[in-house]
PDB file of C-alpha atoms and ligand atoms in Angstrom:
ATOM      1  CA  MET M   1     -40.896  89.068 -35.984  1.00  0.00           C
ATOM      2  CA  GLU M   2     -39.306  87.587 -39.100  1.00  0.00           C
ATOM      3  CA  GLU M   3     -41.946  86.940 -41.726  1.00  0.00           C
ATOM      4  CA  ASN M   4     -42.470  83.387 -42.904  1.00  0.00           C
ATOM      5  CA  PRO M   5     -42.308  83.813 -46.723  1.00  0.00           C
ATOM      6  CA  ASP M   6     -45.258  81.420 -47.179  1.00  0.00           C
ATOM      7  CA  ARG M   7     -47.423  82.957 -44.481  1.00  0.00           C
ATOM      8  CA  PHE M   8     -49.567  85.011 -46.861  1.00  0.00           C
ATOM      9  CA  TRP M   9     -49.818  82.615 -49.818  1.00  0.00           C
ATOM     10  CA  TRP M  10     -53.614  82.886 -49.548  1.00  0.00           C
ATOM     11  CA  LYS M  11     -53.454  86.510 -50.685  1.00  0.00           C
ATOM     12  CA  HIS M  12     -52.746  85.522 -54.291  1.00  0.00           C
ATOM     13  CA  LEU M  13     -53.619  81.853 -54.909  1.00  0.00           C
ATOM     14  CA  PHE M  14     -57.422  82.107 -54.728  1.00  0.00           C
ATOM     15  CA  ASP M  15     -57.825  83.460 -58.240  1.00  0.00           C
ATOM     16  CA  SER M  16     -59.710  82.286 -61.336  1.00  0.00           C
ATOM     17  CA  LEU M  17     -57.413  79.227 -61.647  1.00  0.00           C
ATOM     18  CA  TYR M  18     -58.483  78.001 -58.174  1.00  0.00           C
ATOM     19  CA  LEU M  19     -62.019  77.587 -59.529  1.00  0.00           C
ATOM     20  CA  VAL M  20     -60.505  75.178 -62.075  1.00  0.00           C
ATOM     21  CA  THR M  21     -58.006  73.276 -59.865  1.00  0.00           C
ATOM     22  CA  ASP M  22     -60.621  72.801 -57.115  1.00  0.00           C
ATOM     23  CA  ALA M  23     -63.753  72.633 -59.272  1.00  0.00           C
ATOM     24  CA  ARG M  24     -64.480  69.004 -58.254  1.00  0.00           C
ATOM     25  CA  SER M  25     -65.241  70.262 -54.749  1.00  0.00           C
ATOM     26  CA  VAL M  26     -66.029  73.961 -54.912  1.00  0.00           C
ATOM     27  CA  LEU M  27     -68.117  74.048 -58.102  1.00  0.00           C
ATOM     28  CA  ASN M  28     -69.942  70.795 -57.381  1.00  0.00           C
ATOM     29  CA  GLU M  29     -73.496  71.684 -56.374  1.00  0.00           C
ATOM     30  CA  ASP M  30     -74.322  68.184 -55.072  1.00  0.00           C
ATOM     31  CA  VAL M  31     -71.357  68.333 -52.693  1.00  0.00           C
ATOM     32  CA  THR M  32     -72.315  71.830 -51.531  1.00  0.00           C
ATOM     33  CA  ARG M  33     -75.934  70.759 -50.968  1.00  0.00           C
ATOM     34  CA  ARG M  34     -74.805  67.839 -48.800  1.00  0.00           C
ATOM     35  CA  GLU M  35     -72.420  70.064 -46.834  1.00  0.00           C
ATOM     36  CA  VAL M  36     -75.147  72.628 -46.230  1.00  0.00           C
ATOM     37  CA  SER M  37     -77.535  69.931 -45.009  1.00  0.00           C
ATOM     38  CA  PHE M  38     -74.948  68.930 -42.375  1.00  0.00           C
ATOM     39  CA  VAL M  39     -74.457  72.582 -41.356  1.00  0.00           C
ATOM     40  CA  VAL M  40     -78.183  73.325 -41.062  1.00  0.00           C
ATOM     41  CA  ASP M  41     -78.782  70.194 -38.972  1.00  0.00           C
ATOM     42  CA  LEU M  42     -75.748  70.489 -36.711  1.00  0.00           C
ATOM     43  CA  LEU M  43     -76.324  74.182 -35.926  1.00  0.00           C
ATOM     44  CA  SER M  44     -80.151  73.928 -36.012  1.00  0.00           C
ATOM     45  CA  LEU M  45     -80.181  77.002 -38.250  1.00  0.00           C
ATOM     46  CA  GLU M  46     -83.446  78.868 -38.726  1.00  0.00           C
ATOM     47  CA  PRO M  47     -84.185  80.892 -41.899  1.00  0.00           C
ATOM     48  CA  GLU M  48     -84.536  84.204 -40.024  1.00  0.00           C
ATOM     49  CA  GLU M  49     -81.084  83.967 -38.414  1.00  0.00           C
ATOM     50  CA  SER M  50     -78.146  86.095 -39.579  1.00  0.00           C
ATOM     51  CA  ILE M  51     -75.307  83.915 -40.852  1.00  0.00           C
ATOM     52  CA  LEU M  52     -71.715  84.757 -41.751  1.00  0.00           C
ATOM     53  CA  ASP M  53     -69.871  82.513 -44.213  1.00  0.00           C
ATOM     54  CA  LEU M  54     -66.357  83.514 -43.126  1.00  0.00           C
ATOM     55  CA  CYS M  55     -63.589  82.897 -45.698  1.00  0.00           C
ATOM     56  CA  GLY M  56     -66.551  81.875 -47.818  1.00  0.00           C
ATOM     57  CA  GLY M  57     -64.824  82.027 -51.220  1.00  0.00           C
ATOM     58  CA  GLN M  58     -67.374  82.564 -53.989  1.00  0.00           C
ATOM     59  CA  GLY M  59     -70.149  81.960 -51.442  1.00  0.00           C
ATOM     60  CA  ARG M  60     -71.311  78.492 -52.508  1.00  0.00           C
ATOM     61  CA  HIS M  61     -72.635  77.619 -49.023  1.00  0.00           C
ATOM     62  CA  ALA M  62     -74.372  80.965 -48.501  1.00  0.00           C
ATOM     63  CA  MET M  63     -75.922  80.664 -51.958  1.00  0.00           C
ATOM     64  CA  GLU M  64     -77.325  77.239 -51.132  1.00  0.00           C
ATOM     65  CA  LEU M  65     -78.688  78.611 -47.833  1.00  0.00           C
ATOM     66  CA  GLY M  66     -80.316  81.399 -49.876  1.00  0.00           C
ATOM     67  CA  ARG M  67     -81.992  78.794 -52.074  1.00  0.00           C
ATOM     68  CA  ARG M  68     -83.360  77.169 -48.900  1.00  0.00           C
ATOM     69  CA  GLY M  69     -85.086  80.361 -47.771  1.00  0.00           C
ATOM     70  CA  PHE M  70     -82.399  81.924 -45.544  1.00  0.00           C
ATOM     71  CA  SER M  71     -82.318  85.667 -46.140  1.00  0.00           C
ATOM     72  CA  ARG M  72     -79.732  87.253 -43.804  1.00  0.00           C
ATOM     73  CA  LEU M  73     -76.546  85.961 -45.383  1.00  0.00           C
ATOM     74  CA  THR M  74     -73.080  87.519 -45.554  1.00  0.00           C
ATOM     75  CA  VAL M  75     -69.979  86.122 -47.261  1.00  0.00           C
ATOM     76  CA  LEU M  76     -66.617  87.540 -46.254  1.00  0.00           C
ATOM     77  CA  ASP M  77     -63.494  86.662 -48.217  1.00  0.00           C
ATOM     78  CA  TYR M  78     -60.128  88.203 -49.034  1.00  0.00           C
ATOM     79  CA  SER M  79     -60.024  87.158 -52.705  1.00  0.00           C
ATOM     80  CA  PRO M  80     -61.229  89.970 -54.995  1.00  0.00           C
ATOM     81  CA  HIS M  81     -61.803  87.456 -57.773  1.00  0.00           C
ATOM     82  CA  LEU M  82     -64.008  85.116 -55.701  1.00  0.00           C
ATOM     83  CA  VAL M  83     -65.984  87.966 -54.124  1.00  0.00           C
ATOM     84  CA  LYS M  84     -66.721  89.499 -57.542  1.00  0.00           C
ATOM     85  CA  PHE M  85     -67.589  86.115 -59.059  1.00  0.00           C
ATOM     86  CA  GLY M  86     -69.959  85.241 -56.190  1.00  0.00           C
ATOM     87  CA  ASP M  87     -71.569  88.664 -56.052  1.00  0.00           C
ATOM     88  CA  GLU M  88     -72.305  88.620 -59.786  1.00  0.00           C
ATOM     89  CA  GLU M  89     -73.650  85.067 -59.569  1.00  0.00           C
ATOM     90  CA  CYS M  90     -75.994  85.963 -56.678  1.00  0.00           C
ATOM     91  CA  ARG M  91     -77.322  88.996 -58.544  1.00  0.00           C
ATOM     92  CA  ARG M  92     -77.875  86.844 -61.634  1.00  0.00           C
ATOM     93  CA  GLN M  93     -79.723  84.189 -59.607  1.00  0.00           C
ATOM     94  CA  GLY M  94     -81.567  86.702 -57.382  1.00  0.00           C
ATOM     95  CA  LEU M  95     -80.101  85.287 -54.156  1.00  0.00           C
ATOM     96  CA  PRO M  96     -80.058  87.442 -50.990  1.00  0.00           C
ATOM     97  CA  VAL M  97     -76.330  87.263 -50.189  1.00  0.00           C
ATOM     98  CA  GLU M  98     -74.165  90.234 -49.248  1.00  0.00           C
ATOM     99  CA  PHE M  99     -70.474  90.009 -50.166  1.00  0.00           C
ATOM    100  CA  LEU M 100     -67.681  91.707 -48.293  1.00  0.00           C
ATOM    101  CA  ARG M 101     -64.022  91.707 -49.267  1.00  0.00           C
ATOM    102  CA  ALA M 102     -61.974  91.814 -46.054  1.00  0.00           C
ATOM    103  CA  ASP M 103     -59.305  90.096 -43.994  1.00  0.00           C
ATOM    104  CA  ALA M 104     -60.920  87.570 -41.638  1.00  0.00           C
ATOM    105  CA  ARG M 105     -58.295  88.343 -38.980  1.00  0.00           C
ATOM    106  CA  ARG M 106     -59.596  91.923 -38.647  1.00  0.00           C
ATOM    107  CA  VAL M 107     -63.176  92.284 -39.761  1.00  0.00           C
ATOM    108  CA  CYS M 108     -64.702  95.751 -40.081  1.00  0.00           C
ATOM    109  CA  LEU M 109     -68.108  94.779 -38.637  1.00  0.00           C
ATOM    110  CA  ARG M 110     -69.708  95.509 -35.265  1.00  0.00           C
ATOM    111  CA  ASP M 111     -69.546  93.094 -32.295  1.00  0.00           C
ATOM    112  CA  GLU M 112     -72.394  90.586 -31.972  1.00  0.00           C
ATOM    113  CA  THR M 113     -73.647  90.905 -35.560  1.00  0.00           C
ATOM    114  CA  PHE M 114     -74.382  87.230 -36.331  1.00  0.00           C
ATOM    115  CA  ASP M 115     -76.369  84.304 -34.919  1.00  0.00           C
ATOM    116  CA  ALA M 116     -74.049  81.805 -36.595  1.00  0.00           C
ATOM    117  CA  VAL M 117     -70.626  81.804 -38.275  1.00  0.00           C
ATOM    118  CA  ILE M 118     -69.423  79.019 -40.574  1.00  0.00           C
ATOM    119  CA  VAL M 119     -65.864  78.521 -41.839  1.00  0.00           C
ATOM    120  CA  MET M 120     -66.077  75.884 -44.563  1.00  0.00           C
ATOM    121  CA  GLY M 121     -63.756  74.073 -46.957  1.00  0.00           C
ATOM    122  CA  ASN M 122     -60.613  73.954 -44.760  1.00  0.00           C
ATOM    123  CA  SER M 123     -60.215  77.741 -44.751  1.00  0.00           C
ATOM    124  CA  LEU M 124     -58.648  77.823 -41.275  1.00  0.00           C
ATOM    125  CA  CYS M 125     -55.702  75.844 -42.705  1.00  0.00           C
ATOM    126  CA  CYS M 126     -54.610  78.940 -44.647  1.00  0.00           C
ATOM    127  CA  PHE M 127     -53.438  80.482 -41.369  1.00  0.00           C
ATOM    128  CA  LEU M 128     -49.989  79.232 -40.458  1.00  0.00           C
ATOM    129  CA  VAL M 129     -49.026  81.161 -37.330  1.00  0.00           C
ATOM    130  CA  GLU M 130     -50.866  81.460 -34.027  1.00  0.00           C
ATOM    131  CA  GLU M 131     -51.392  85.193 -34.432  1.00  0.00           C
ATOM    132  CA  ASP M 132     -53.346  84.493 -37.637  1.00  0.00           C
ATOM    133  CA  TYR M 133     -55.479  81.472 -36.692  1.00  0.00           C
ATOM    134  CA  LEU M 134     -56.216  82.837 -33.236  1.00  0.00           C
ATOM    135  CA  GLY M 135     -56.989  86.160 -34.927  1.00  0.00           C
ATOM    136  CA  LEU M 136     -59.683  84.492 -37.032  1.00  0.00           C
ATOM    137  CA  LEU M 137     -61.130  82.566 -34.057  1.00  0.00           C
ATOM    138  CA  ARG M 138     -61.227  85.748 -31.939  1.00  0.00           C
ATOM    139  CA  GLU M 139     -63.048  87.603 -34.711  1.00  0.00           C
ATOM    140  CA  MET M 140     -65.509  84.716 -34.980  1.00  0.00           C
ATOM    141  CA  HIS M 141     -66.167  85.038 -31.238  1.00  0.00           C
ATOM    142  CA  ARG M 142     -66.463  88.839 -31.328  1.00  0.00           C
ATOM    143  CA  LEU M 143     -68.892  88.803 -34.265  1.00  0.00           C
ATOM    144  CA  LEU M 144     -71.245  86.230 -32.702  1.00  0.00           C
ATOM    145  CA  CYS M 145     -74.208  87.229 -30.547  1.00  0.00           C
ATOM    146  CA  PRO M 146     -74.223  85.725 -27.043  1.00  0.00           C
ATOM    147  CA  GLY M 147     -75.286  82.088 -27.462  1.00  0.00           C
ATOM    148  CA  GLY M 148     -74.397  82.205 -31.174  1.00  0.00           C
ATOM    149  CA  ARG M 149     -73.068  79.032 -32.793  1.00  0.00           C
ATOM    150  CA  PHE M 150     -70.128  78.331 -35.076  1.00  0.00           C
ATOM    151  CA  LEU M 151     -69.035  75.493 -37.334  1.00  0.00           C
ATOM    152  CA  LEU M 152     -65.508  74.851 -38.617  1.00  0.00           C
ATOM    153  CA  ASP M 153     -64.958  72.404 -41.477  1.00  0.00           C
ATOM    154  CA  LEU M 154     -61.350  71.150 -41.310  1.00  0.00           C
ATOM    155  CA  PRO M 155     -59.145  68.317 -42.584  1.00  0.00           C
ATOM    156  CA  ASP M 156     -58.978  65.395 -40.171  1.00  0.00           C
ATOM    157  CA  LYS M 157     -55.218  65.283 -39.603  1.00  0.00           C
ATOM    158  CA  LYS M 158     -55.220  61.723 -38.284  1.00  0.00           C
ATOM    159  CA  GLU M 159     -57.098  60.407 -41.345  1.00  0.00           C
ATOM    160  CA  LEU M 160     -54.904  62.422 -43.698  1.00  0.00           C
ATOM    161  CA  VAL M 161     -51.748  60.952 -42.192  1.00  0.00           C
ATOM    162  CA  ALA M 162     -53.218  57.437 -42.418  1.00  0.00           C
ATOM    163  CA  SER M 163     -54.179  57.772 -46.094  1.00  0.00           C
ATOM    164  CA  PHE M 164     -51.352  60.082 -47.172  1.00  0.00           C
ATOM    165  CA  LEU M 165     -50.485  60.068 -50.885  1.00  0.00           C
ATOM    166  CA  PRO M 166     -47.421  62.150 -51.796  1.00  0.00           C
ATOM    167  CA  ASN M 167     -48.460  62.569 -55.440  1.00  0.00           C
ATOM    168  CA  SER M 168     -51.781  62.987 -57.200  1.00  0.00           C
ATOM    169  CA  TRP M 169     -53.100  64.236 -60.486  1.00  0.00           C
ATOM    170  CA  HIS M 170     -56.493  64.759 -62.109  1.00  0.00           C
ATOM    171  CA  GLU M 171     -57.973  66.159 -65.294  1.00  0.00           C
ATOM    172  CA  ALA M 172     -59.819  69.309 -64.260  1.00  0.00           C
ATOM    173  CA  ASP M 173     -61.513  69.456 -67.692  1.00  0.00           C
ATOM    174  CA  ASP M 174     -60.771  68.354 -71.271  1.00  0.00           C
ATOM    175  CA  ASP M 175     -57.850  70.770 -71.450  1.00  0.00           C
ATOM    176  CA  VAL M 176     -56.300  71.083 -67.979  1.00  0.00           C
ATOM    177  CA  LEU M 177     -54.276  68.647 -65.885  1.00  0.00           C
ATOM    178  CA  VAL M 178     -53.589  69.354 -62.194  1.00  0.00           C
ATOM    179  CA  MET M 179     -50.690  67.646 -60.393  1.00  0.00           C
ATOM    180  CA  ARG M 180     -49.903  67.903 -56.719  1.00  0.00           C
ATOM    181  CA  ALA M 181     -46.817  66.821 -54.772  1.00  0.00           C
ATOM    182  CA  ARG M 182     -47.313  66.795 -51.013  1.00  0.00           C
ATOM    183  CA  SER M 183     -45.046  66.438 -48.001  1.00  0.00           C
ATOM    184  CA  TRP M 184     -45.298  66.911 -44.250  1.00  0.00           C
ATOM    185  CA  GLU M 185     -43.450  69.419 -42.144  1.00  0.00           C
ATOM    186  CA  GLU M 186     -45.330  68.987 -38.890  1.00  0.00           C
ATOM    187  CA  PRO M 187     -47.821  70.588 -38.247  1.00  0.00           C
ATOM    188  CA  ASN M 188     -48.051  71.690 -41.888  1.00  0.00           C
ATOM    189  CA  MET M 189     -48.717  69.980 -45.176  1.00  0.00           C
ATOM    190  CA  LEU M 190     -46.620  71.434 -47.999  1.00  0.00           C
ATOM    191  CA  VAL M 191     -48.129  71.269 -51.450  1.00  0.00           C
ATOM    192  CA  ARG M 192     -46.641  71.995 -54.849  1.00  0.00           C
ATOM    193  CA  GLU M 193     -49.385  72.448 -57.417  1.00  0.00           C
ATOM    194  CA  VAL M 194     -48.661  72.320 -61.137  1.00  0.00           C
ATOM    195  CA  MET M 195     -51.374  73.073 -63.654  1.00  0.00           C
ATOM    196  CA  VAL M 196     -50.858  72.400 -67.344  1.00  0.00           C
ATOM    197  CA  SER M 197     -53.119  73.151 -70.296  1.00  0.00           C
ATOM    198  CA  LYS M 198     -52.851  71.056 -73.469  1.00  0.00           C
ATOM    199  CA  GLU M 199     -53.587  74.225 -75.447  1.00  0.00           C
ATOM    200  CA  ARG M 200     -51.735  76.900 -73.462  1.00  0.00           C
ATOM    201  CA  GLY M 201     -48.888  75.089 -71.647  1.00  0.00           C
ATOM    202  CA  LEU M 202     -47.958  75.770 -68.026  1.00  0.00           C
ATOM    203  CA  LEU M 203     -50.669  77.763 -66.211  1.00  0.00           C
ATOM    204  CA  ARG M 204     -49.423  77.520 -62.642  1.00  0.00           C
ATOM    205  CA  ASP M 205     -46.482  76.151 -60.680  1.00  0.00           C
ATOM    206  CA  ALA M 206     -47.017  77.248 -57.108  1.00  0.00           C
ATOM    207  CA  ASN M 207     -46.375  76.155 -53.540  1.00  0.00           C
ATOM    208  CA  TYR M 208     -48.707  76.495 -50.609  1.00  0.00           C
ATOM    209  CA  VAL M 209     -48.754  75.418 -46.992  1.00  0.00           C
ATOM    210  CA  CYS M 210     -51.723  74.175 -44.980  1.00  0.00           C
ATOM    211  CA  ARG M 211     -51.691  74.217 -41.177  1.00  0.00           C
ATOM    212  CA  MET M 212     -53.244  71.045 -39.763  1.00  0.00           C
ATOM    213  CA  PHE M 213     -55.026  70.914 -36.423  1.00  0.00           C
ATOM    214  CA  GLY M 214     -55.717  67.793 -34.387  1.00  0.00           C
ATOM    215  CA  PRO M 215     -59.064  67.569 -32.531  1.00  0.00           C
ATOM    216  CA  ARG M 216     -57.493  68.276 -29.100  1.00  0.00           C
ATOM    217  CA  GLU M 217     -55.533  71.260 -30.394  1.00  0.00           C
ATOM    218  CA  ILE M 218     -58.533  72.909 -32.047  1.00  0.00           C
ATOM    219  CA  GLU M 219     -60.680  72.322 -28.944  1.00  0.00           C
ATOM    220  CA  GLY M 220     -57.968  73.967 -26.844  1.00  0.00           C
ATOM    221  CA  LEU M 221     -57.737  77.003 -29.131  1.00  0.00           C
ATOM    222  CA  LEU M 222     -61.510  77.457 -29.207  1.00  0.00           C
ATOM    223  CA  GLY M 223     -61.672  77.171 -25.423  1.00  0.00           C
ATOM    224  CA  ARG M 224     -58.916  79.821 -25.071  1.00  0.00           C
ATOM    225  CA  VAL M 225     -60.928  82.212 -27.227  1.00  0.00           C
ATOM    226  CA  GLY M 226     -63.989  81.728 -24.991  1.00  0.00           C
ATOM    227  CA  PHE M 227     -66.220  79.215 -26.785  1.00  0.00           C
ATOM    228  CA  SER M 228     -68.103  76.485 -24.941  1.00  0.00           C
ATOM    229  CA  ASP M 229     -70.030  73.287 -25.797  1.00  0.00           C
ATOM    230  CA  ILE M 230     -67.295  72.400 -28.299  1.00  0.00           C
ATOM    231  CA  GLU M 231     -67.826  69.148 -30.160  1.00  0.00           C
ATOM    232  CA  VAL M 232     -65.678  67.508 -32.837  1.00  0.00           C
ATOM    233  CA  ILE M 233     -67.472  65.329 -35.375  1.00  0.00           C
ATOM    234  CA  ARG M 234     -65.062  63.096 -37.251  1.00  0.00           C
ATOM    235  CA  GLY M 235     -65.642  61.103 -40.435  1.00  0.00           C
ATOM    236  CA  PHE M 236     -67.414  63.947 -42.285  1.00  0.00           C
ATOM    237  CA  ASP M 237     -67.674  62.928 -45.915  1.00  0.00           C
ATOM    238  CA  ALA M 238     -69.836  64.934 -48.275  1.00  0.00           C
ATOM    239  CA  GLN M 239     -68.140  63.686 -51.394  1.00  0.00           C
ATOM    240  CA  SER M 240     -67.273  59.959 -51.038  1.00  0.00           C
ATOM    241  CA  GLN M 241     -65.342  59.359 -54.267  1.00  0.00           C
ATOM    242  CA  ASP M 242     -62.889  56.635 -55.091  1.00  0.00           C
ATOM    243  CA  TYR M 243     -60.284  59.144 -56.359  1.00  0.00           C
ATOM    244  CA  ASP M 244     -57.848  61.119 -54.218  1.00  0.00           C
ATOM    245  CA  LEU M 245     -59.485  64.338 -53.022  1.00  0.00           C
ATOM    246  CA  GLY M 246     -56.488  65.393 -50.950  1.00  0.00           C
ATOM    247  CA  LEU M 247     -57.415  67.900 -48.253  1.00  0.00           C
ATOM    248  CA  MET M 248     -61.084  67.826 -49.264  1.00  0.00           C
ATOM    249  CA  GLY M 249     -61.280  64.073 -48.694  1.00  0.00           C
ATOM    250  CA  ASN M 250     -60.924  63.463 -44.949  1.00  0.00           C
ATOM    251  CA  ARG M 251     -62.603  66.109 -42.884  1.00  0.00           C
ATOM    252  CA  MET M 252     -63.978  66.822 -39.434  1.00  0.00           C
ATOM    253  CA  LEU M 253     -66.562  69.326 -38.311  1.00  0.00           C
ATOM    254  CA  VAL M 254     -66.149  71.317 -35.123  1.00  0.00           C
ATOM    255  CA  VAL M 255     -69.152  73.058 -33.567  1.00  0.00           C
ATOM    256  CA  GLY M 256     -69.617  75.129 -30.439  1.00  0.00           C
ATOM    257  CA  ARG M 257     -71.232  78.215 -28.979  1.00  0.00           C
ATOM    258  CA  LYS M 258     -70.332  81.626 -27.565  1.00  0.00           C
TER     259      LYS M 258
HETATM  260  C1  SAM B 301     -60.133  76.609 -49.536  1.00  0.00           C
HETATM  261  S1  SAM B 301     -60.989  78.093 -49.818  1.00  0.00           S
HETATM  262  C2  SAM B 301     -62.615  77.681 -49.201  1.00  0.00           C
HETATM  263  C3  SAM B 301     -63.654  78.660 -49.647  1.00  0.00           C
HETATM  264  C4  SAM B 301     -65.081  78.325 -49.214  1.00  0.00           C
HETATM  265  N1  SAM B 301     -65.243  78.372 -47.787  1.00  0.00           N
HETATM  266  C5  SAM B 301     -65.528  76.997 -49.755  1.00  0.00           C
HETATM  267  O1  SAM B 301     -65.702  76.033 -48.990  1.00  0.00           O
HETATM  268  O2  SAM B 301     -65.737  76.917 -50.974  1.00  0.00           O
HETATM  269  C6  SAM B 301     -60.307  79.168 -48.579  1.00  0.00           C
HETATM  270  C7  SAM B 301     -60.815  80.590 -48.666  1.00  0.00           C
HETATM  271  O3  SAM B 301     -60.307  81.344 -47.564  1.00  0.00           O
HETATM  272  C8  SAM B 301     -60.070  82.658 -48.004  1.00  0.00           C
HETATM  273  N2  SAM B 301     -59.120  83.318 -47.093  1.00  0.00           N
HETATM  274  C9  SAM B 301     -57.890  82.896 -46.748  1.00  0.00           C
HETATM  275  N3  SAM B 301     -57.339  83.763 -45.880  1.00  0.00           N
HETATM  276  C10 SAM B 301     -58.238  84.745 -45.669  1.00  0.00           C
HETATM  277  C11 SAM B 301     -58.256  85.925 -44.872  1.00  0.00           C
HETATM  278  N4  SAM B 301     -57.208  86.294 -44.121  1.00  0.00           N
HETATM  279  N5  SAM B 301     -59.353  86.686 -44.885  1.00  0.00           N
HETATM  280  C12 SAM B 301     -60.429  86.341 -45.646  1.00  0.00           C
HETATM  281  N6  SAM B 301     -60.461  85.254 -46.440  1.00  0.00           N
HETATM  282  C13 SAM B 301     -59.375  84.461 -46.448  1.00  0.00           C
HETATM  283  C14 SAM B 301     -59.519  82.484 -49.421  1.00  0.00           C
HETATM  284  O4  SAM B 301     -59.598  83.659 -50.182  1.00  0.00           O
HETATM  285  C15 SAM B 301     -60.402  81.339 -49.934  1.00  0.00           C
HETATM  286  O5  SAM B 301     -61.539  81.826 -50.576  1.00  0.00           O
END
């Protein structure tokens, strides 16, 4: 198969700069607390259950679960930077979270290891071809105990199309400006991200591609993999801001069980 040149953009873009460009969402503890409250309620999570935060980045959701008394927590992510950052932070704060650097499409863990798996912050959108997104969903199924539950947090494609803004910019901090130019190439959103520092000049000029899933499509994929009791909850809004949050603004949650 000919490789799509953008297919593996996620291997290099989740570095230290990502924690600046996306700080409004992924370093915002209020937002994370609200997201975790939704997850705990929707999956009826109990503190003794084993939970995998798959594609969990620096582990912000697992860390918040740790603060709430959950003790069997694993974060798996491909980014060496985010895994190291999260691991160091958990040690510093004394939180019981285990970090694993691995590819979510082929996880080196035994079958039926977890009671629940969560995939937060639009991570499934990193996977552009069926082999990759089905690979992640199959691993999620394999790793869950019988009856185990999952939650996917995804952009709501319909809402994104309705409120689409081709250009946006924000000041990430006193020094850094982030600009994004977006376009559609169904079923993907193409994003050019430019990051400029007043002090240091151009920090990043990169392109990435996010695969969007409609509610019917994601239900179909999850059913193919073997999940049941699938439910799509639209209108999920942990952040409600009046500025453009792009892909983090209009989301839907998908839950189900093995
Ligand atoms: C948008 S971030 C969301 C991170 C986190 N879930 C959150 O909400 O803060 C997407 C994450 O998926 C991870 N990722 C993408 N592809 C992956 C893969 N094949 N295996 C493991 N992690 C992957 C990236 O490294 C990144 O941390």
